[in-house]
Amino acid sequence: MKKSFFAVGTVALMILASCGNSASDTKTTDSTGMAPVDTGASTSTAPAPEGTQVAVANLQLTADSTKHIGTAKFYKLTDGKIRLDLEIDLKERADSNVAVHFHEHGDCGMKGENSHGHWNPTKSNHGEWGSAAFHSGDIGNIKLDASGHATKSVTTDLWSVDPGEKEIIGRAIIVHGGTDDYKTQPTGNSGPRIGCGVITKP
């Protein structure tokens, strides 16, 4: 009788131990299952742009200066060059090209006409950026996506924020409503001036 009781007790202890292990396994599985949720919930911040911001231009529609359509930010890099990070949001021109140029005067009045002609300190012919001949502000055509959004970056030693021939402070950035053909002098036949912003120090 004692042996039977002892055997039953032993079996009971083994069952309890087995249940304990099952509970432990279940807990581990649940914990692992939650891990991806925690990871997905965390967000990473984008790295700061390289260089020191030295200039900015806020772009507005020339027909309605209260409507913001983009931003141009300029950064001075460690090698002394200037990088432009340009962003445009122009739903009205979705799925099309717009041409962008620096113009001589930082005045967006008269629907951008007060900015006068292209900024051309080197007295070169108008053309595509990086070609044999182009103006120092010939940024050129930018393709807008289906929502009217586009970005473009340009890095060069042709610009400076210091006084002198290369100074971009006080110039205007003009967004044109057409496509630059990179041939017609001196404008590229780029269409009307639909957007404008003045380059200033931040």
Tab-separated table of C-alpha atoms in Angstrom:
chain	number	residue	atom	x	y	z
A	1	MET	CA	0.000	0.000	0.000
A	2	LYS	CA	2.818	2.353	0.905
A	3	LYS	CA	4.569	1.492	-2.384
A	4	SER	CA	1.420	2.280	-4.359
A	5	PHE	CA	0.989	5.597	-2.584
A	6	PHE	CA	4.643	6.441	-3.215
A	7	ALA	CA	4.312	5.566	-6.919
A	8	VAL	CA	1.185	7.706	-7.305
A	9	GLY	CA	2.919	10.636	-5.566
A	10	THR	CA	5.948	10.284	-7.824
A	11	VAL	CA	3.792	10.294	-10.962
A	12	ALA	CA	1.931	13.352	-9.688
A	13	LEU	CA	5.192	15.218	-9.091
A	14	MET	CA	6.409	14.346	-12.597
A	15	ILE	CA	3.157	15.651	-14.119
A	16	LEU	CA	3.449	18.904	-12.187
A	17	ALA	CA	7.055	19.307	-13.261
A	18	SER	CA	6.073	18.690	-16.861
A	19	CYS	CA	3.306	21.322	-16.612
A	20	GLY	CA	5.776	23.766	-15.153
A	21	ASN	CA	8.099	23.285	-18.119
A	22	SER	CA	5.237	23.757	-20.564
A	23	ALA	CA	4.249	27.022	-18.881
A	24	SER	CA	7.847	28.194	-19.043
A	25	ASP	CA	8.081	27.335	-22.742
A	26	THR	CA	4.852	29.179	-23.469
A	27	LYS	CA	6.106	32.287	-21.691
A	28	THR	CA	9.335	32.299	-23.702
A	29	THR	CA	7.442	31.930	-26.966
A	30	ASP	CA	5.092	34.822	-26.124
A	31	SER	CA	8.005	37.045	-25.191
A	32	THR	CA	9.762	36.299	-28.462
A	33	GLY	CA	6.562	36.915	-30.367
A	34	MET	CA	6.267	40.397	-28.854
A	35	ALA	CA	9.804	41.431	-29.772
A	36	PRO	CA	9.058	42.405	-33.400
A	37	VAL	CA	6.203	44.616	-32.213
A	38	ASP	CA	8.554	46.540	-29.942
A	39	THR	CA	11.118	46.876	-32.729
A	40	GLY	CA	8.521	48.056	-35.208
A	41	ALA	CA	7.240	50.674	-32.790
A	42	SER	CA	10.610	52.393	-32.508
A	43	THR	CA	11.426	55.109	-35.063
A	44	SER	CA	14.841	56.234	-36.211
A	45	THR	CA	15.617	59.872	-36.880
A	46	ALA	CA	17.217	60.788	-40.208
A	47	PRO	CA	20.854	61.836	-39.993
A	48	ALA	CA	21.515	65.558	-40.139
A	49	PRO	CA	22.636	66.809	-43.562
A	50	GLU	CA	26.388	66.953	-44.040
A	51	GLY	CA	27.936	70.391	-43.697
A	52	THR	CA	26.851	73.656	-42.127
A	53	GLN	CA	23.773	75.417	-43.445
A	54	VAL	CA	24.794	78.807	-44.789
A	55	ALA	CA	21.819	79.929	-46.898
A	56	VAL	CA	18.157	79.228	-47.605
A	57	ALA	CA	15.445	80.237	-50.046
A	58	ASN	CA	11.734	79.650	-49.480
A	59	LEU	CA	9.905	79.264	-52.774
A	60	GLN	CA	6.407	80.643	-53.364
A	61	LEU	CA	4.092	80.811	-56.354
A	62	THR	CA	4.606	84.027	-58.282
A	63	ALA	CA	0.825	84.263	-58.770
A	64	ASP	CA	0.178	83.825	-55.023
A	65	SER	CA	3.079	84.614	-52.713
A	66	THR	CA	1.208	83.097	-49.764
A	67	LYS	CA	1.516	79.608	-51.272
A	68	HIS	CA	4.726	77.812	-50.338
A	69	ILE	CA	5.974	75.406	-53.024
A	70	GLY	CA	9.453	74.424	-51.908
A	71	THR	CA	12.709	75.089	-50.134
A	72	ALA	CA	16.314	75.449	-51.209
A	73	LYS	CA	18.902	74.855	-48.486
A	74	PHE	CA	22.612	75.475	-48.959
A	75	TYR	CA	25.339	73.762	-46.941
A	76	LYS	CA	29.047	74.559	-46.773
A	77	LEU	CA	31.071	71.351	-46.825
A	78	THR	CA	34.435	70.688	-45.224
A	79	ASP	CA	36.200	71.022	-48.594
A	80	GLY	CA	34.744	74.517	-49.055
A	81	LYS	CA	32.195	73.552	-51.701
A	82	ILE	CA	28.518	74.451	-51.421
A	83	ARG	CA	25.750	71.843	-51.673
A	84	LEU	CA	22.205	72.761	-52.640
A	85	ASP	CA	19.368	70.528	-51.437
A	86	LEU	CA	16.277	71.562	-53.354
A	87	GLU	CA	12.757	70.297	-52.640
A	88	ILE	CA	9.678	71.230	-54.651
A	89	ASP	CA	5.988	70.446	-54.024
A	90	LEU	CA	3.842	71.619	-56.897
A	91	LYS	CA	0.738	69.491	-57.378
A	92	GLU	CA	-0.413	71.617	-60.301
A	93	ARG	CA	2.620	70.433	-62.277
A	94	ALA	CA	2.577	66.739	-61.316
A	95	ASP	CA	4.227	64.343	-63.769
A	96	SER	CA	6.020	67.112	-65.633
A	97	ASN	CA	9.343	68.931	-65.785
A	98	VAL	CA	10.026	72.338	-64.313
A	99	ALA	CA	13.211	74.275	-65.011
A	100	VAL	CA	15.074	75.963	-62.157
A	101	HIS	CA	17.630	78.781	-62.470
A	102	PHE	CA	19.308	81.386	-60.280
A	103	HIS	CA	18.415	84.901	-61.404
A	104	GLU	CA	20.349	88.102	-60.968
A	105	HIS	CA	18.255	90.032	-58.445
A	106	GLY	CA	16.601	88.838	-55.257
A	107	ASP	CA	13.244	90.396	-56.024
A	108	CYS	CA	10.189	88.214	-56.744
A	109	GLY	CA	7.917	91.139	-57.583
A	110	MET	CA	5.949	91.429	-60.829
A	111	LYS	CA	5.447	87.637	-60.880
A	112	GLY	CA	9.181	87.044	-60.765
A	113	GLU	CA	10.069	89.484	-63.523
A	114	ASN	CA	11.873	91.767	-61.051
A	115	SER	CA	14.541	89.084	-60.646
A	116	HIS	CA	15.724	90.025	-64.175
A	117	GLY	CA	17.823	87.555	-66.200
A	118	HIS	CA	19.887	84.497	-65.276
A	119	TRP	CA	22.747	85.007	-62.845
A	120	ASN	CA	25.794	84.597	-65.077
A	121	PRO	CA	28.990	85.867	-63.413
A	122	THR	CA	31.239	83.920	-65.800
A	123	LYS	CA	29.566	85.434	-68.896
A	124	SER	CA	29.019	81.946	-70.339
A	125	ASN	CA	26.355	80.674	-72.690
A	126	HIS	CA	23.259	79.105	-71.198
A	127	GLY	CA	23.349	75.319	-71.140
A	128	GLU	CA	22.956	72.109	-69.183
A	129	TRP	CA	24.741	71.954	-65.818
A	130	GLY	CA	28.170	70.342	-66.220
A	131	SER	CA	28.280	70.728	-70.007
A	132	ALA	CA	30.865	72.732	-71.968
A	133	ALA	CA	29.060	76.008	-71.279
A	134	PHE	CA	26.409	76.907	-68.704
A	135	HIS	CA	25.464	79.667	-66.308
A	136	SER	CA	26.538	79.266	-62.681
A	137	GLY	CA	22.859	79.036	-61.729
A	138	ASP	CA	21.643	76.747	-64.523
A	139	ILE	CA	20.194	74.050	-62.238
A	140	GLY	CA	18.089	72.778	-65.134
A	141	ASN	CA	15.103	70.460	-65.439
A	142	ILE	CA	13.594	68.689	-62.455
A	143	LYS	CA	11.044	65.896	-62.907
A	144	LEU	CA	8.056	66.101	-60.556
A	145	ASP	CA	6.405	62.838	-59.547
A	146	ALA	CA	2.706	61.944	-59.582
A	147	SER	CA	2.112	64.063	-56.467
A	148	GLY	CA	4.108	67.021	-57.774
A	149	HIS	CA	7.087	66.369	-55.510
A	150	ALA	CA	10.779	66.366	-56.436
A	151	THR	CA	14.190	66.762	-54.855
A	152	LYS	CA	17.568	67.583	-56.348
A	153	SER	CA	21.064	68.090	-54.936
A	154	VAL	CA	23.937	69.974	-56.541
A	155	THR	CA	27.446	70.356	-55.128
A	156	THR	CA	29.840	72.901	-56.627
A	157	ASP	CA	32.694	75.325	-56.053
A	158	LEU	CA	31.006	77.899	-58.309
A	159	TRP	CA	29.028	79.351	-55.388
A	160	SER	CA	29.932	81.225	-52.238
A	161	VAL	CA	28.095	83.025	-49.440
A	162	ASP	CA	30.941	85.522	-49.122
A	163	PRO	CA	31.052	88.808	-51.066
A	164	GLY	CA	32.517	88.469	-54.530
A	165	GLU	CA	31.825	87.153	-58.006
A	166	LYS	CA	30.514	83.788	-56.757
A	167	GLU	CA	28.188	85.173	-54.093
A	168	ILE	CA	24.693	83.652	-54.183
A	169	ILE	CA	23.223	85.657	-51.287
A	170	GLY	CA	20.623	88.067	-52.623
A	171	ARG	CA	19.973	86.113	-55.821
A	172	ALA	CA	16.569	84.725	-56.760
A	173	ILE	CA	15.711	81.115	-57.518
A	174	ILE	CA	13.120	80.940	-60.270
A	175	VAL	CA	10.963	77.881	-61.003
A	176	HIS	CA	9.770	77.936	-64.614
A	177	GLY	CA	6.604	76.360	-65.941
A	178	GLY	CA	8.284	74.709	-68.923
A	179	THR	CA	11.195	72.480	-69.890
A	180	ASP	CA	14.660	73.934	-70.450
A	181	ASP	CA	15.905	72.997	-73.927
A	182	TYR	CA	19.493	73.824	-72.866
A	183	LYS	CA	20.036	75.523	-76.239
A	184	THR	CA	17.980	78.704	-76.601
A	185	GLN	CA	20.014	81.723	-75.466
A	186	PRO	CA	19.999	83.022	-72.844
A	187	THR	CA	17.018	81.350	-71.140
A	188	GLY	CA	16.567	77.828	-72.513
A	189	ASN	CA	13.007	78.736	-73.559
A	190	SER	CA	11.901	77.513	-70.131
A	191	GLY	CA	8.465	79.077	-69.970
A	192	PRO	CA	6.802	81.434	-67.477
A	193	ARG	CA	8.156	82.167	-64.007
A	194	ILE	CA	5.748	80.272	-61.778
A	195	GLY	CA	7.810	80.118	-58.572
A	196	CYS	CA	10.349	82.352	-56.860
A	197	GLY	CA	12.432	82.597	-53.703
A	198	VAL	CA	15.269	84.820	-52.522
A	199	ILE	CA	18.512	83.301	-51.253
A	200	THR	CA	19.310	84.647	-47.792
A	201	LYS	CA	21.503	83.685	-44.863
A	202	PRO	CA	19.601	81.547	-42.308
